[in-house]
Amino acid sequence: MKKIINGFLGLIVIGFSIVLVGTLMVQSQLENISSLVEPTFVDVESQVAHYLEPIRSSIPETKQAEFDALQEQVVSDPKFQEISETLVTNALNDVVSGGMSMNETAFKEDVQAYIESYAPEIETLSEGTVSVDEVSTVVEEALNNPEFQQTYETIVTRVQQELSPKQQRILSYVNGFTKMRREIITGTILILAVTLLVLVLMNRGWQWSKLFGTIALIMSIIMLMLYFVSPFIMTFLQNRVGMSITLKQNPFKLYLWSALGAFVMGILFKILNRFES
């Protein structure tokens, strides 16, 4: 009976260790659900051009090329990319949750503050014709235009049109994971700690070290198998859902390092058991 319980608890340790490593691996790839989707449905760049277009007439003809270059700089700035990503993430979250979480006031403030940061350069290009305050006024008027107020709803609609029901379902699962990942990691660690403590209490006199060694060696084999198999599983899943996922570096290395760590621990526990015996 004791062997059966030990075997069952050992499976729990192995299973939840795999869950923990897998969760950490997924977490390293997903800062938010927008990282899974190419935001082709968001044309924020044209919005920026729209905000600055009223100023163009005040820019001398000889400075028009420089003004175009400045617009490109505005769009390529990391701060602008961050604002765009926030918009995409909100739209995707609303599609999968069925809500409307967009804080329009905060978004407008972010956009206005960002574009206003380029106002001194615009003033220089206009040779003083357009002041910093006038840039602020133009951007504010553009942001308060009814067309802008409909922009977010349009983006959400385009997301719904571009993503298949299966893709929306996958994003819903990912969205749930990103919200619960801390609880998942904490809960998994607690279960592992309690299970290992029970095994120690059930196997006194250093018998637990032999059991831990066996569990660790089995775990190292499984982790190594997952390291080799995971890329094929990922490709299969992408083909099934029709969604291309861009991976940061090689997340599957976490399985490899876990396999090596478990192997070393297994050997150490086996040596410890022999030494105590």
PDB file of C-alpha atoms in Angstrom, residues 12-269:
ATOM      1  CA  ILE A  12       1.838  14.257  -8.699  1.00  0.00           C
ATOM      2  CA  VAL A  13       5.335  15.699  -8.213  1.00  0.00           C
ATOM      3  CA  ILE A  14       6.314  14.908 -11.808  1.00  0.00           C
ATOM      4  CA  GLY A  15       3.031  16.161 -13.243  1.00  0.00           C
ATOM      5  CA  PHE A  16       2.973  19.458 -11.385  1.00  0.00           C
ATOM      6  CA  SER A  17       6.673  20.028 -12.080  1.00  0.00           C
ATOM      7  CA  ILE A  18       5.890  19.763 -15.797  1.00  0.00           C
ATOM      8  CA  VAL A  19       2.963  22.168 -15.316  1.00  0.00           C
ATOM      9  CA  LEU A  20       5.237  24.638 -13.500  1.00  0.00           C
ATOM     10  CA  VAL A  21       7.956  24.535 -16.161  1.00  0.00           C
ATOM     11  CA  GLY A  22       5.377  24.784 -18.947  1.00  0.00           C
ATOM     12  CA  THR A  23       3.690  27.748 -17.274  1.00  0.00           C
ATOM     13  CA  LEU A  24       6.996  29.571 -16.866  1.00  0.00           C
ATOM     14  CA  MET A  25       7.825  28.827 -20.500  1.00  0.00           C
ATOM     15  CA  VAL A  26       4.500  30.191 -21.760  1.00  0.00           C
ATOM     16  CA  GLN A  27       4.786  33.205 -19.464  1.00  0.00           C
ATOM     17  CA  SER A  28       8.177  34.056 -20.974  1.00  0.00           C
ATOM     18  CA  GLN A  29       6.504  34.301 -24.392  1.00  0.00           C
ATOM     19  CA  LEU A  30       3.258  36.058 -23.546  1.00  0.00           C
ATOM     20  CA  GLU A  31       3.351  39.519 -22.067  1.00  0.00           C
ATOM     21  CA  ASN A  32      -0.190  39.939 -23.360  1.00  0.00           C
ATOM     22  CA  ILE A  33      -2.436  38.399 -25.995  1.00  0.00           C
ATOM     23  CA  SER A  34      -1.444  40.955 -28.651  1.00  0.00           C
ATOM     24  CA  SER A  35       1.885  39.137 -28.978  1.00  0.00           C
ATOM     25  CA  LEU A  36      -0.019  36.273 -30.633  1.00  0.00           C
ATOM     26  CA  VAL A  37      -1.630  38.343 -33.366  1.00  0.00           C
ATOM     27  CA  GLU A  38      -0.181  40.487 -36.120  1.00  0.00           C
ATOM     28  CA  PRO A  39      -2.107  43.765 -35.674  1.00  0.00           C
ATOM     29  CA  THR A  40      -2.983  44.254 -39.359  1.00  0.00           C
ATOM     30  CA  PHE A  41      -6.379  45.596 -38.311  1.00  0.00           C
ATOM     31  CA  VAL A  42      -4.940  48.664 -36.566  1.00  0.00           C
ATOM     32  CA  ASP A  43      -3.976  51.580 -38.778  1.00  0.00           C
ATOM     33  CA  VAL A  44      -2.794  53.918 -36.037  1.00  0.00           C
ATOM     34  CA  GLU A  45      -0.052  55.275 -38.288  1.00  0.00           C
ATOM     35  CA  SER A  46      -2.588  56.979 -40.537  1.00  0.00           C
ATOM     36  CA  GLN A  47      -4.172  58.495 -37.437  1.00  0.00           C
ATOM     37  CA  VAL A  48      -0.867  60.160 -36.542  1.00  0.00           C
ATOM     38  CA  ALA A  49      -0.573  61.512 -40.075  1.00  0.00           C
ATOM     39  CA  HIS A  50      -4.143  62.791 -39.697  1.00  0.00           C
ATOM     40  CA  TYR A  51      -3.247  64.661 -36.501  1.00  0.00           C
ATOM     41  CA  LEU A  52      -0.260  66.374 -38.115  1.00  0.00           C
ATOM     42  CA  GLU A  53      -1.756  67.002 -41.573  1.00  0.00           C
ATOM     43  CA  PRO A  54      -3.375  70.382 -40.687  1.00  0.00           C
ATOM     44  CA  ILE A  55       0.112  71.643 -39.798  1.00  0.00           C
ATOM     45  CA  ARG A  56       1.583  70.730 -43.189  1.00  0.00           C
ATOM     46  CA  SER A  57       0.314  73.874 -44.903  1.00  0.00           C
ATOM     47  CA  SER A  58       2.366  75.968 -42.467  1.00  0.00           C
ATOM     48  CA  ILE A  59       5.593  74.139 -43.289  1.00  0.00           C
ATOM     49  CA  PRO A  60       7.720  75.793 -46.005  1.00  0.00           C
ATOM     50  CA  GLU A  61       7.998  73.850 -49.259  1.00  0.00           C
ATOM     51  CA  THR A  62      11.715  73.381 -48.716  1.00  0.00           C
ATOM     52  CA  LYS A  63      11.019  71.696 -45.365  1.00  0.00           C
ATOM     53  CA  GLN A  64       8.278  69.306 -46.545  1.00  0.00           C
ATOM     54  CA  ALA A  65      10.672  66.358 -46.899  1.00  0.00           C
ATOM     55  CA  GLU A  66      11.956  66.951 -43.372  1.00  0.00           C
ATOM     56  CA  PHE A  67       8.359  67.104 -42.125  1.00  0.00           C
ATOM     57  CA  ASP A  68       7.659  63.730 -43.767  1.00  0.00           C
ATOM     58  CA  ALA A  69      10.760  62.317 -42.080  1.00  0.00           C
ATOM     59  CA  LEU A  70       9.537  63.679 -38.747  1.00  0.00           C
ATOM     60  CA  GLN A  71       6.200  61.906 -39.204  1.00  0.00           C
ATOM     61  CA  GLU A  72       8.072  58.674 -39.862  1.00  0.00           C
ATOM     62  CA  GLN A  73      10.090  59.256 -36.705  1.00  0.00           C
ATOM     63  CA  VAL A  74       6.902  59.796 -34.695  1.00  0.00           C
ATOM     64  CA  VAL A  75       5.487  56.479 -35.903  1.00  0.00           C
ATOM     65  CA  SER A  76       8.679  54.465 -35.396  1.00  0.00           C
ATOM     66  CA  ASP A  77       9.353  55.772 -31.881  1.00  0.00           C
ATOM     67  CA  PRO A  78       9.184  52.965 -29.230  1.00  0.00           C
ATOM     68  CA  LYS A  79       6.780  55.111 -27.200  1.00  0.00           C
ATOM     69  CA  PHE A  80       4.358  55.187 -30.111  1.00  0.00           C
ATOM     70  CA  GLN A  81       4.688  51.424 -30.552  1.00  0.00           C
ATOM     71  CA  GLU A  82       3.817  51.035 -26.873  1.00  0.00           C
ATOM     72  CA  ILE A  83       0.682  53.159 -27.312  1.00  0.00           C
ATOM     73  CA  SER A  84      -0.304  51.131 -30.390  1.00  0.00           C
ATOM     74  CA  GLU A  85       0.258  47.847 -28.552  1.00  0.00           C
ATOM     75  CA  THR A  86      -1.965  49.029 -25.698  1.00  0.00           C
ATOM     76  CA  LEU A  87      -4.707  49.782 -28.202  1.00  0.00           C
ATOM     77  CA  VAL A  88      -4.338  46.362 -29.846  1.00  0.00           C
ATOM     78  CA  THR A  89      -4.314  44.556 -26.503  1.00  0.00           C
ATOM     79  CA  ASN A  90      -7.450  46.357 -25.333  1.00  0.00           C
ATOM     80  CA  ALA A  91      -9.233  45.521 -28.582  1.00  0.00           C
ATOM     81  CA  LEU A  92      -8.276  41.841 -28.372  1.00  0.00           C
ATOM     82  CA  ASN A  93      -9.269  41.662 -24.704  1.00  0.00           C
ATOM     83  CA  ASP A  94     -12.653  43.168 -25.515  1.00  0.00           C
ATOM     84  CA  VAL A  95     -13.225  40.745 -28.376  1.00  0.00           C
ATOM     85  CA  VAL A  96     -12.517  37.668 -26.242  1.00  0.00           C
ATOM     86  CA  SER A  97     -14.376  38.987 -23.176  1.00  0.00           C
ATOM     87  CA  GLY A  98     -17.289  40.645 -24.938  1.00  0.00           C
ATOM     88  CA  GLY A  99     -16.737  43.880 -23.002  1.00  0.00           C
ATOM     89  CA  MET A 100     -15.533  47.392 -23.769  1.00  0.00           C
ATOM     90  CA  SER A 101     -12.558  48.227 -21.562  1.00  0.00           C
ATOM     91  CA  MET A 102     -11.073  51.083 -23.547  1.00  0.00           C
ATOM     92  CA  ASN A 103     -10.264  54.132 -21.405  1.00  0.00           C
ATOM     93  CA  GLU A 104     -10.702  56.695 -24.142  1.00  0.00           C
ATOM     94  CA  THR A 105      -9.742  59.675 -21.981  1.00  0.00           C
ATOM     95  CA  ALA A 106      -6.466  58.110 -20.854  1.00  0.00           C
ATOM     96  CA  PHE A 107      -5.654  57.012 -24.410  1.00  0.00           C
ATOM     97  CA  LYS A 108      -6.242  60.508 -25.788  1.00  0.00           C
ATOM     98  CA  GLU A 109      -4.046  62.005 -23.077  1.00  0.00           C
ATOM     99  CA  ASP A 110      -1.239  59.564 -23.911  1.00  0.00           C
ATOM    100  CA  VAL A 111      -1.448  60.303 -27.642  1.00  0.00           C
ATOM    101  CA  GLN A 112      -1.601  64.063 -27.141  1.00  0.00           C
ATOM    102  CA  ALA A 113       1.317  64.122 -24.678  1.00  0.00           C
ATOM    103  CA  TYR A 114       3.349  61.959 -27.033  1.00  0.00           C
ATOM    104  CA  ILE A 115       2.792  64.051 -30.169  1.00  0.00           C
ATOM    105  CA  GLU A 116       3.274  67.286 -28.217  1.00  0.00           C
ATOM    106  CA  SER A 117       6.756  66.057 -27.291  1.00  0.00           C
ATOM    107  CA  TYR A 118       7.647  66.664 -30.961  1.00  0.00           C
ATOM    108  CA  ALA A 119       6.125  70.162 -30.966  1.00  0.00           C
ATOM    109  CA  PRO A 120       9.476  72.003 -30.600  1.00  0.00           C
ATOM    110  CA  GLU A 121      10.798  70.225 -33.712  1.00  0.00           C
ATOM    111  CA  ILE A 122       7.623  71.102 -35.618  1.00  0.00           C
ATOM    112  CA  GLU A 123       7.975  74.737 -34.545  1.00  0.00           C
ATOM    113  CA  THR A 124      11.553  74.754 -35.849  1.00  0.00           C
ATOM    114  CA  LEU A 125      10.535  73.217 -39.197  1.00  0.00           C
ATOM    115  CA  SER A 126       7.760  75.801 -39.615  1.00  0.00           C
ATOM    116  CA  GLU A 127      10.326  78.531 -38.968  1.00  0.00           C
ATOM    117  CA  GLY A 128       8.230  79.841 -36.090  1.00  0.00           C
ATOM    118  CA  THR A 129       4.964  79.915 -38.025  1.00  0.00           C
ATOM    119  CA  VAL A 130       3.465  77.135 -35.865  1.00  0.00           C
ATOM    120  CA  SER A 131       4.027  77.511 -32.127  1.00  0.00           C
ATOM    121  CA  VAL A 132       4.143  74.699 -29.583  1.00  0.00           C
ATOM    122  CA  ASP A 133       0.725  75.774 -28.282  1.00  0.00           C
ATOM    123  CA  GLU A 134      -0.759  75.650 -31.780  1.00  0.00           C
ATOM    124  CA  VAL A 135       0.512  72.083 -32.230  1.00  0.00           C
ATOM    125  CA  SER A 136      -1.241  71.174 -28.985  1.00  0.00           C
ATOM    126  CA  THR A 137      -4.484  72.781 -30.176  1.00  0.00           C
ATOM    127  CA  VAL A 138      -4.407  71.011 -33.550  1.00  0.00           C
ATOM    128  CA  VAL A 139      -3.818  67.598 -31.950  1.00  0.00           C
ATOM    129  CA  GLU A 140      -6.557  68.187 -29.380  1.00  0.00           C
ATOM    130  CA  GLU A 141      -9.067  69.099 -32.097  1.00  0.00           C
ATOM    131  CA  ALA A 142      -8.153  65.967 -34.064  1.00  0.00           C
ATOM    132  CA  LEU A 143      -8.555  63.756 -30.989  1.00  0.00           C
ATOM    133  CA  ASN A 144     -11.972  65.245 -30.209  1.00  0.00           C
ATOM    134  CA  ASN A 145     -13.189  64.682 -33.747  1.00  0.00           C
ATOM    135  CA  PRO A 146     -16.201  62.288 -33.829  1.00  0.00           C
ATOM    136  CA  GLU A 147     -14.319  60.136 -36.363  1.00  0.00           C
ATOM    137  CA  PHE A 148     -11.643  59.419 -33.766  1.00  0.00           C
ATOM    138  CA  GLN A 149     -14.265  58.468 -31.191  1.00  0.00           C
ATOM    139  CA  GLN A 150     -15.465  55.775 -33.577  1.00  0.00           C
ATOM    140  CA  THR A 151     -11.930  54.488 -34.219  1.00  0.00           C
ATOM    141  CA  TYR A 152     -11.806  52.042 -31.328  1.00  0.00           C
ATOM    142  CA  GLU A 153     -15.204  50.507 -32.099  1.00  0.00           C
ATOM    143  CA  THR A 154     -14.044  50.111 -35.709  1.00  0.00           C
ATOM    144  CA  ILE A 155     -10.879  48.334 -34.568  1.00  0.00           C
ATOM    145  CA  VAL A 156     -12.871  45.913 -32.399  1.00  0.00           C
ATOM    146  CA  THR A 157     -15.181  45.167 -35.342  1.00  0.00           C
ATOM    147  CA  ARG A 158     -12.213  44.499 -37.640  1.00  0.00           C
ATOM    148  CA  VAL A 159     -10.673  42.178 -35.054  1.00  0.00           C
ATOM    149  CA  GLN A 160     -13.893  40.181 -34.956  1.00  0.00           C
ATOM    150  CA  GLN A 161     -13.950  40.009 -38.751  1.00  0.00           C
ATOM    151  CA  GLU A 162     -10.306  38.939 -39.145  1.00  0.00           C
ATOM    152  CA  LEU A 163     -10.158  36.302 -36.399  1.00  0.00           C
ATOM    153  CA  SER A 164     -11.954  32.994 -36.831  1.00  0.00           C
ATOM    154  CA  PRO A 165     -14.109  31.659 -33.950  1.00  0.00           C
ATOM    155  CA  LYS A 166     -11.368  29.113 -33.220  1.00  0.00           C
ATOM    156  CA  GLN A 167      -8.726  31.844 -33.023  1.00  0.00           C
ATOM    157  CA  GLN A 168     -10.934  33.937 -30.759  1.00  0.00           C
ATOM    158  CA  ARG A 169     -11.408  30.904 -28.519  1.00  0.00           C
ATOM    159  CA  ILE A 170      -7.627  30.377 -28.305  1.00  0.00           C
ATOM    160  CA  LEU A 171      -7.134  34.045 -27.444  1.00  0.00           C
ATOM    161  CA  SER A 172      -9.784  33.708 -24.756  1.00  0.00           C
ATOM    162  CA  TYR A 173      -7.822  30.843 -23.170  1.00  0.00           C
ATOM    163  CA  VAL A 174      -4.582  32.834 -23.395  1.00  0.00           C
ATOM    164  CA  ASN A 175      -6.276  35.880 -21.903  1.00  0.00           C
ATOM    165  CA  GLY A 176      -7.485  33.764 -18.994  1.00  0.00           C
ATOM    166  CA  PHE A 177      -4.000  32.358 -18.519  1.00  0.00           C
ATOM    167  CA  THR A 178      -2.312  35.772 -18.451  1.00  0.00           C
ATOM    168  CA  LYS A 179      -4.745  36.905 -15.761  1.00  0.00           C
ATOM    169  CA  MET A 180      -4.334  33.755 -13.643  1.00  0.00           C
ATOM    170  CA  ARG A 181      -0.655  32.922 -14.209  1.00  0.00           C
ATOM    171  CA  ARG A 182       0.508  34.107 -10.776  1.00  0.00           C
ATOM    172  CA  GLU A 183      -2.160  32.042  -9.059  1.00  0.00           C
ATOM    173  CA  ILE A 184      -1.264  29.026 -11.223  1.00  0.00           C
ATOM    174  CA  ILE A 185       2.443  29.301 -10.395  1.00  0.00           C
ATOM    175  CA  THR A 186       1.836  29.892  -6.673  1.00  0.00           C
ATOM    176  CA  GLY A 187      -0.685  27.049  -6.436  1.00  0.00           C
ATOM    177  CA  THR A 188       1.611  24.641  -8.285  1.00  0.00           C
ATOM    178  CA  ILE A 189       4.566  25.438  -6.006  1.00  0.00           C
ATOM    179  CA  LEU A 190       2.411  24.948  -2.890  1.00  0.00           C
ATOM    180  CA  ILE A 191       1.130  21.574  -4.129  1.00  0.00           C
ATOM    181  CA  LEU A 192       4.687  20.453  -4.887  1.00  0.00           C
ATOM    182  CA  ALA A 193       5.929  21.582  -1.465  1.00  0.00           C
ATOM    183  CA  VAL A 194       3.124  19.806   0.402  1.00  0.00           C
ATOM    184  CA  THR A 195       3.502  16.611  -1.653  1.00  0.00           C
ATOM    185  CA  LEU A 196       7.268  16.478  -1.100  1.00  0.00           C
ATOM    186  CA  LEU A 197       6.782  17.058   2.638  1.00  0.00           C
ATOM    187  CA  VAL A 198       4.280  14.184   2.823  1.00  0.00           C
ATOM    188  CA  LEU A 199       6.755  11.913   1.019  1.00  0.00           C
ATOM    189  CA  VAL A 200       9.493  12.821   3.526  1.00  0.00           C
ATOM    190  CA  LEU A 201       7.186  12.104   6.473  1.00  0.00           C
ATOM    191  CA  MET A 202       6.084   8.785   4.961  1.00  0.00           C
ATOM    192  CA  ASN A 203       9.634   7.658   4.171  1.00  0.00           C
ATOM    193  CA  ARG A 204      11.727   8.332   7.258  1.00  0.00           C
ATOM    194  CA  GLY A 205      15.294   7.280   7.847  1.00  0.00           C
ATOM    195  CA  TRP A 206      16.589   8.740   4.581  1.00  0.00           C
ATOM    196  CA  GLN A 207      14.379   6.403   2.539  1.00  0.00           C
ATOM    197  CA  TRP A 208      12.913   9.539   0.994  1.00  0.00           C
ATOM    198  CA  SER A 209      16.276  10.386  -0.630  1.00  0.00           C
ATOM    199  CA  LYS A 210      16.147   7.199  -2.698  1.00  0.00           C
ATOM    200  CA  LEU A 211      12.553   7.954  -3.710  1.00  0.00           C
ATOM    201  CA  PHE A 212      13.394  11.565  -4.575  1.00  0.00           C
ATOM    202  CA  GLY A 213      16.315  10.353  -6.682  1.00  0.00           C
ATOM    203  CA  THR A 214      14.041   8.037  -8.666  1.00  0.00           C
ATOM    204  CA  ILE A 215      11.428  10.772  -9.160  1.00  0.00           C
ATOM    205  CA  ALA A 216      14.078  13.270 -10.306  1.00  0.00           C
ATOM    206  CA  LEU A 217      15.612  10.847 -12.823  1.00  0.00           C
ATOM    207  CA  ILE A 218      12.205   9.975 -14.298  1.00  0.00           C
ATOM    208  CA  MET A 219      11.400  13.685 -14.471  1.00  0.00           C
ATOM    209  CA  SER A 220      14.664  14.415 -16.297  1.00  0.00           C
ATOM    210  CA  ILE A 221      13.791  11.855 -18.979  1.00  0.00           C
ATOM    211  CA  ILE A 222      10.297  13.310 -19.467  1.00  0.00           C
ATOM    212  CA  MET A 223      11.615  16.899 -19.585  1.00  0.00           C
ATOM    213  CA  LEU A 224      14.210  15.896 -22.181  1.00  0.00           C
ATOM    214  CA  MET A 225      11.505  14.259 -24.299  1.00  0.00           C
ATOM    215  CA  LEU A 226       9.378  17.418 -24.049  1.00  0.00           C
ATOM    216  CA  TYR A 227      12.351  19.510 -25.175  1.00  0.00           C
ATOM    217  CA  PHE A 228      12.565  17.535 -28.434  1.00  0.00           C
ATOM    218  CA  VAL A 229       8.818  17.089 -28.973  1.00  0.00           C
ATOM    219  CA  SER A 230       7.550  20.599 -28.085  1.00  0.00           C
ATOM    220  CA  PRO A 231       8.577  22.314 -31.374  1.00  0.00           C
ATOM    221  CA  PHE A 232       6.559  19.745 -33.351  1.00  0.00           C
ATOM    222  CA  ILE A 233       3.587  20.169 -31.010  1.00  0.00           C
ATOM    223  CA  MET A 234       3.813  23.954 -31.454  1.00  0.00           C
ATOM    224  CA  THR A 235       3.860  23.634 -35.252  1.00  0.00           C
ATOM    225  CA  PHE A 236       0.880  21.259 -35.154  1.00  0.00           C
ATOM    226  CA  LEU A 237      -1.139  23.627 -32.944  1.00  0.00           C
ATOM    227  CA  GLN A 238      -0.340  26.632 -35.150  1.00  0.00           C
ATOM    228  CA  ASN A 239      -1.536  24.740 -38.217  1.00  0.00           C
ATOM    229  CA  ARG A 240      -4.708  23.645 -36.447  1.00  0.00           C
ATOM    230  CA  VAL A 241      -5.743  27.113 -35.283  1.00  0.00           C
ATOM    231  CA  GLY A 242      -4.340  28.975 -38.304  1.00  0.00           C
ATOM    232  CA  MET A 243      -2.349  31.357 -36.146  1.00  0.00           C
ATOM    233  CA  SER A 244       1.357  32.018 -36.537  1.00  0.00           C
ATOM    234  CA  ILE A 245       3.163  32.534 -33.221  1.00  0.00           C
ATOM    235  CA  THR A 246       6.505  34.327 -33.179  1.00  0.00           C
ATOM    236  CA  LEU A 247       8.693  32.851 -30.446  1.00  0.00           C
ATOM    237  CA  LYS A 248      11.213  34.903 -28.506  1.00  0.00           C
ATOM    238  CA  GLN A 249      14.517  33.052 -28.711  1.00  0.00           C
ATOM    239  CA  ASN A 250      13.954  29.356 -27.893  1.00  0.00           C
ATOM    240  CA  PRO A 251      11.544  28.881 -24.963  1.00  0.00           C
ATOM    241  CA  PHE A 252      11.901  25.090 -25.117  1.00  0.00           C
ATOM    242  CA  LYS A 253      15.394  25.385 -23.649  1.00  0.00           C
ATOM    243  CA  LEU A 254      13.650  25.670 -20.290  1.00  0.00           C
ATOM    244  CA  TYR A 255      12.706  21.993 -20.640  1.00  0.00           C
ATOM    245  CA  LEU A 256      16.342  21.155 -21.418  1.00  0.00           C
ATOM    246  CA  TRP A 257      17.700  23.029 -18.396  1.00  0.00           C
ATOM    247  CA  SER A 258      15.007  21.462 -16.218  1.00  0.00           C
ATOM    248  CA  ALA A 259      16.003  18.014 -17.502  1.00  0.00           C
ATOM    249  CA  LEU A 260      19.659  18.658 -16.685  1.00  0.00           C
ATOM    250  CA  GLY A 261      18.770  20.035 -13.252  1.00  0.00           C
ATOM    251  CA  ALA A 262      16.522  17.075 -12.441  1.00  0.00           C
ATOM    252  CA  PHE A 263      19.211  14.634 -13.608  1.00  0.00           C
ATOM    253  CA  VAL A 264      21.853  16.215 -11.356  1.00  0.00           C
ATOM    254  CA  MET A 265      19.448  16.234  -8.406  1.00  0.00           C
ATOM    255  CA  GLY A 266      18.558  12.601  -9.056  1.00  0.00           C
ATOM    256  CA  ILE A 267      22.218  11.562  -8.984  1.00  0.00           C
ATOM    257  CA  LEU A 268      22.841  13.587  -5.807  1.00  0.00           C
ATOM    258  CA  PHE A 269      19.868  12.013  -4.031  1.00  0.00           C
TER     259      PHE A 269
END
